[in-house]
mmCIF file of C-alpha atoms in Angstrom:
data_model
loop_
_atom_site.group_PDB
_atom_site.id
_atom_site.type_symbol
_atom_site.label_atom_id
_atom_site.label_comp_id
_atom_site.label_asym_id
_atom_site.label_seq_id
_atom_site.Cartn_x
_atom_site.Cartn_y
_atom_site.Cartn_z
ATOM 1 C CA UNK A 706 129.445 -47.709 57.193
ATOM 2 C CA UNK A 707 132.347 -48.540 59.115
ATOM 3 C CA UNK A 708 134.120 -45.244 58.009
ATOM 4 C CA UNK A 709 130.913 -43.571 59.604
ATOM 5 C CA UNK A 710 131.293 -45.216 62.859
ATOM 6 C CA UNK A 711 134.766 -44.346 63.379
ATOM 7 C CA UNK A 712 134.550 -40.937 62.104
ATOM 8 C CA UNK A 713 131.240 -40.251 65.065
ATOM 9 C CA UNK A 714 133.631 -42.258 67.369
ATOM 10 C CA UNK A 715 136.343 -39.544 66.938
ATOM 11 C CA UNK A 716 133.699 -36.592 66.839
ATOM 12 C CA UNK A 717 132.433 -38.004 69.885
ATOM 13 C CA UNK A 718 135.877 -38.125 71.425
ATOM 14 C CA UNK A 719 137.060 -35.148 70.348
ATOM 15 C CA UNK A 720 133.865 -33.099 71.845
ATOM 16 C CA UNK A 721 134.206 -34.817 75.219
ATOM 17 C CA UNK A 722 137.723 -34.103 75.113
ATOM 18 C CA UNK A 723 137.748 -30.225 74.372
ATOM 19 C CA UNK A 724 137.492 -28.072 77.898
ATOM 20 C CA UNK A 725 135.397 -24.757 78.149
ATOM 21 C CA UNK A 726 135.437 -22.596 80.830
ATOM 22 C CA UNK A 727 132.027 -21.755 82.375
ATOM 23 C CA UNK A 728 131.171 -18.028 81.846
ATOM 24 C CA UNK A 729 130.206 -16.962 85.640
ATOM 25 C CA UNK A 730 126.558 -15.622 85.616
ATOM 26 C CA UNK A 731 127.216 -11.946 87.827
ATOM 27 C CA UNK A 732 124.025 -10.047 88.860
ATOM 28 C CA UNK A 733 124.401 -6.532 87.546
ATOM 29 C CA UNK A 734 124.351 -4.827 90.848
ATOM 30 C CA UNK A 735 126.219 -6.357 93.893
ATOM 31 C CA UNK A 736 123.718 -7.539 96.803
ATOM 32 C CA UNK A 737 124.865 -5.186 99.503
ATOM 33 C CA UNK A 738 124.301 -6.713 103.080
ATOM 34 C CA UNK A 739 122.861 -4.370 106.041
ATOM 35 C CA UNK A 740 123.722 -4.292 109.731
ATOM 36 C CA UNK A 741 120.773 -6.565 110.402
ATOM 37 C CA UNK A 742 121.643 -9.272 108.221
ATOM 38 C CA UNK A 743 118.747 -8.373 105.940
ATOM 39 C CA UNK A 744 120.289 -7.422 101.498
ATOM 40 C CA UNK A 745 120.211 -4.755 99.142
ATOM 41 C CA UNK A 746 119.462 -6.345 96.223
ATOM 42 C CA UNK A 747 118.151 -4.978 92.158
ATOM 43 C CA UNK A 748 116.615 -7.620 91.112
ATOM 44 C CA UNK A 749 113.180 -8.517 88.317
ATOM 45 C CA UNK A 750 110.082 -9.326 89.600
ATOM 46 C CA UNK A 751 107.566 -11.439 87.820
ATOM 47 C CA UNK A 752 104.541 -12.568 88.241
ATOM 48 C CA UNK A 753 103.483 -16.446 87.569
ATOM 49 C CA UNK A 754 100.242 -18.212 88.019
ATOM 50 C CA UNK A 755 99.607 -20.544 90.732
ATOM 51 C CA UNK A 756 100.051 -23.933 90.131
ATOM 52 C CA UNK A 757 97.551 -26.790 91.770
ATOM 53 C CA UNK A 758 99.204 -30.195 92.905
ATOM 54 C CA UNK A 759 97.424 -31.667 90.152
ATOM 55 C CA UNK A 760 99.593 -29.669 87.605
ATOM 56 C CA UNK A 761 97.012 -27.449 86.493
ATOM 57 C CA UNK A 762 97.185 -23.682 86.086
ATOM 58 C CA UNK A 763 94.965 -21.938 88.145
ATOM 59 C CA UNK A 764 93.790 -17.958 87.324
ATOM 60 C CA UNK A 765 95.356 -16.735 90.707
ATOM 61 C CA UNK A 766 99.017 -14.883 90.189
ATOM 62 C CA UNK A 767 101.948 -14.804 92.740
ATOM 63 C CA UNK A 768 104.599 -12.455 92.655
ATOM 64 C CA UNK A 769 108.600 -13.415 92.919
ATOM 65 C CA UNK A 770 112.136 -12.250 92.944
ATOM 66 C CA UNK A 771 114.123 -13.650 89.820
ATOM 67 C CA UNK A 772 117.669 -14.423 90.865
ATOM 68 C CA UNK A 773 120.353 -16.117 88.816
ATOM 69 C CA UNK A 774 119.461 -19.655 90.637
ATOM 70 C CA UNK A 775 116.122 -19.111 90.975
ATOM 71 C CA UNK A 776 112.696 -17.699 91.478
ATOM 72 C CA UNK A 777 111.413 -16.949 94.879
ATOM 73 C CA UNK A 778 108.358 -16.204 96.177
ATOM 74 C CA UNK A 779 107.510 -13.348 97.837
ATOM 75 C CA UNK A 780 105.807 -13.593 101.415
ATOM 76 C CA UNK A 781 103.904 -9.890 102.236
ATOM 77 C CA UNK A 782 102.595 -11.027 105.354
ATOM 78 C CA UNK A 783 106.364 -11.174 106.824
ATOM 79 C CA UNK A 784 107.399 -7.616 105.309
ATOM 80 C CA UNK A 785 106.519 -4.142 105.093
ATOM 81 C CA UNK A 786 105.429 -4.003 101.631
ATOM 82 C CA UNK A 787 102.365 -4.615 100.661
ATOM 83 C CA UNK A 788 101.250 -6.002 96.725
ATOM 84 C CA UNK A 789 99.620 -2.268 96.407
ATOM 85 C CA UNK A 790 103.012 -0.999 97.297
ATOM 86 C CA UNK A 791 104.996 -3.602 94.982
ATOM 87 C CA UNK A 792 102.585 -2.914 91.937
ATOM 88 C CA UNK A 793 102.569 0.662 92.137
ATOM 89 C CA UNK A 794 106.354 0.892 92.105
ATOM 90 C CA UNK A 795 106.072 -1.559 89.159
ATOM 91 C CA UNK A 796 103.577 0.208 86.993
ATOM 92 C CA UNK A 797 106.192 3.732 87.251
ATOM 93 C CA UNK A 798 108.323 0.950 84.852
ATOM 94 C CA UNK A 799 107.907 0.669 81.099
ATOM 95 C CA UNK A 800 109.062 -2.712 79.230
ATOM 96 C CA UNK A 801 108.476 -6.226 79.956
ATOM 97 C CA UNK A 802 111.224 -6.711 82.349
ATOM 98 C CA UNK A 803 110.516 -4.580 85.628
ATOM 99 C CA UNK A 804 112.879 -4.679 88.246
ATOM 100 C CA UNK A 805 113.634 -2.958 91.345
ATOM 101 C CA UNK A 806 115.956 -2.238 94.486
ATOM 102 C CA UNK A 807 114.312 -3.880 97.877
ATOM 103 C CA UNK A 808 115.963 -4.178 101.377
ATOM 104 C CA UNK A 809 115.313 -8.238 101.857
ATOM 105 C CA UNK A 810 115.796 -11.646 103.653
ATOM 106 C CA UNK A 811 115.602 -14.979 102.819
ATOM 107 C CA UNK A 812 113.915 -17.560 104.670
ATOM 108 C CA UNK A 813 113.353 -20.737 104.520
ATOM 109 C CA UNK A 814 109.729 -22.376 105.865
ATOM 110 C CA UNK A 815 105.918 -22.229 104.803
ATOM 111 C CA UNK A 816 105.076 -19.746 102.085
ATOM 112 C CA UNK A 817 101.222 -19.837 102.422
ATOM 113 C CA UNK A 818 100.353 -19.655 106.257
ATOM 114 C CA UNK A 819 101.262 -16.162 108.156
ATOM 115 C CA UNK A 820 99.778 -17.520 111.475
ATOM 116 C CA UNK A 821 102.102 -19.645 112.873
ATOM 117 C CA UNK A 822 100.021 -21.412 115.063
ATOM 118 C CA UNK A 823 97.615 -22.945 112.703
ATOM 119 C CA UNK A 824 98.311 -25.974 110.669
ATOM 120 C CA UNK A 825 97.840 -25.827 106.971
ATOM 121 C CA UNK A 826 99.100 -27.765 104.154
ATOM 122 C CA UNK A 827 101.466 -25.179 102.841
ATOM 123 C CA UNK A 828 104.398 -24.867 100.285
ATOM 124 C CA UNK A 829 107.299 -24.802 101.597
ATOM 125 C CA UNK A 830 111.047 -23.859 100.454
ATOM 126 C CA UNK A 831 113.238 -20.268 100.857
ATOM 127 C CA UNK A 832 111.238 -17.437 100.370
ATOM 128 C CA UNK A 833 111.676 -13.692 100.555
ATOM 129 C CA UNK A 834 110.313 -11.054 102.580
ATOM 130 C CA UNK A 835 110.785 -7.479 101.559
ATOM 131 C CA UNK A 836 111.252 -5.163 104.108
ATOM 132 C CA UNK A 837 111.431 -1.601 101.774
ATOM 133 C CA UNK A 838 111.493 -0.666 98.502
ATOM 134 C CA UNK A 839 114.244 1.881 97.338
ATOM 135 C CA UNK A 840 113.662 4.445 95.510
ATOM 136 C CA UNK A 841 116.262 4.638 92.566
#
């Protein structure tokens, strides 16, 4: 038993001892910024279903940008692209994973109201709005 212990003991301090380096996660294309601050960016979309403050999955979908850190949620009522627009470019794609090329910006603020003058409880976190969708 006391064999055991000491060999874990030297597994244990082996493993903590050994140093990897971290792979860097790279997106496949470059974001390319514009004149107006706004990105270039290839990128998946996805589509998840909304999820209620009581945990529960409801039936209604969102659409969002994957990125390397995260997932964010796209805000149409900000851009010029509308969810015809998006799903239409989409459904040209075959395979699971779709992705495309938009012109973007990330904000930061309320994802659910577009009227800035009425209160609503609202999500809120970065977001993106998608100015254009390039055609590849």
């Amino acid at each position: 038993m006391k064999a055991f212990f000491i060999l874990a003991l030297g597994f244990l301090v082996y493993a903590c001892g050994s140093t990897q380096e971290a792979t860097p996660v790279k997106n496949k294309t470059a974001d390319t910024p514009t004149e107006d601050g706004r990105y270039i960016i290839t990128a998946p979309i996805v589509l998840k279903n909304f999820v209620l403050k009581n945990a529960k999955v409801s039936e209604h979908s969102e659409y969002y940008v994957q990125r390397s850190i995260q997932d964010y949620f796209i805000k149409f009522c900000e851009g010029n692209v509308t969810v015809a627009e998006l799903e239409k470019h989409l459904n040209k794609q075959k395979g699971d994973i779709k992705s495309l090329t938009l012109e973007i910006e990330i904000k930061d603020g309320l994802w659910d109201s577009c009227d800035h003058s009425e209160m609503v409880q609202s999500r809120t976190g970065p977001y993106i709005v998608i100015y254009r969708i390039l055609e590849e």
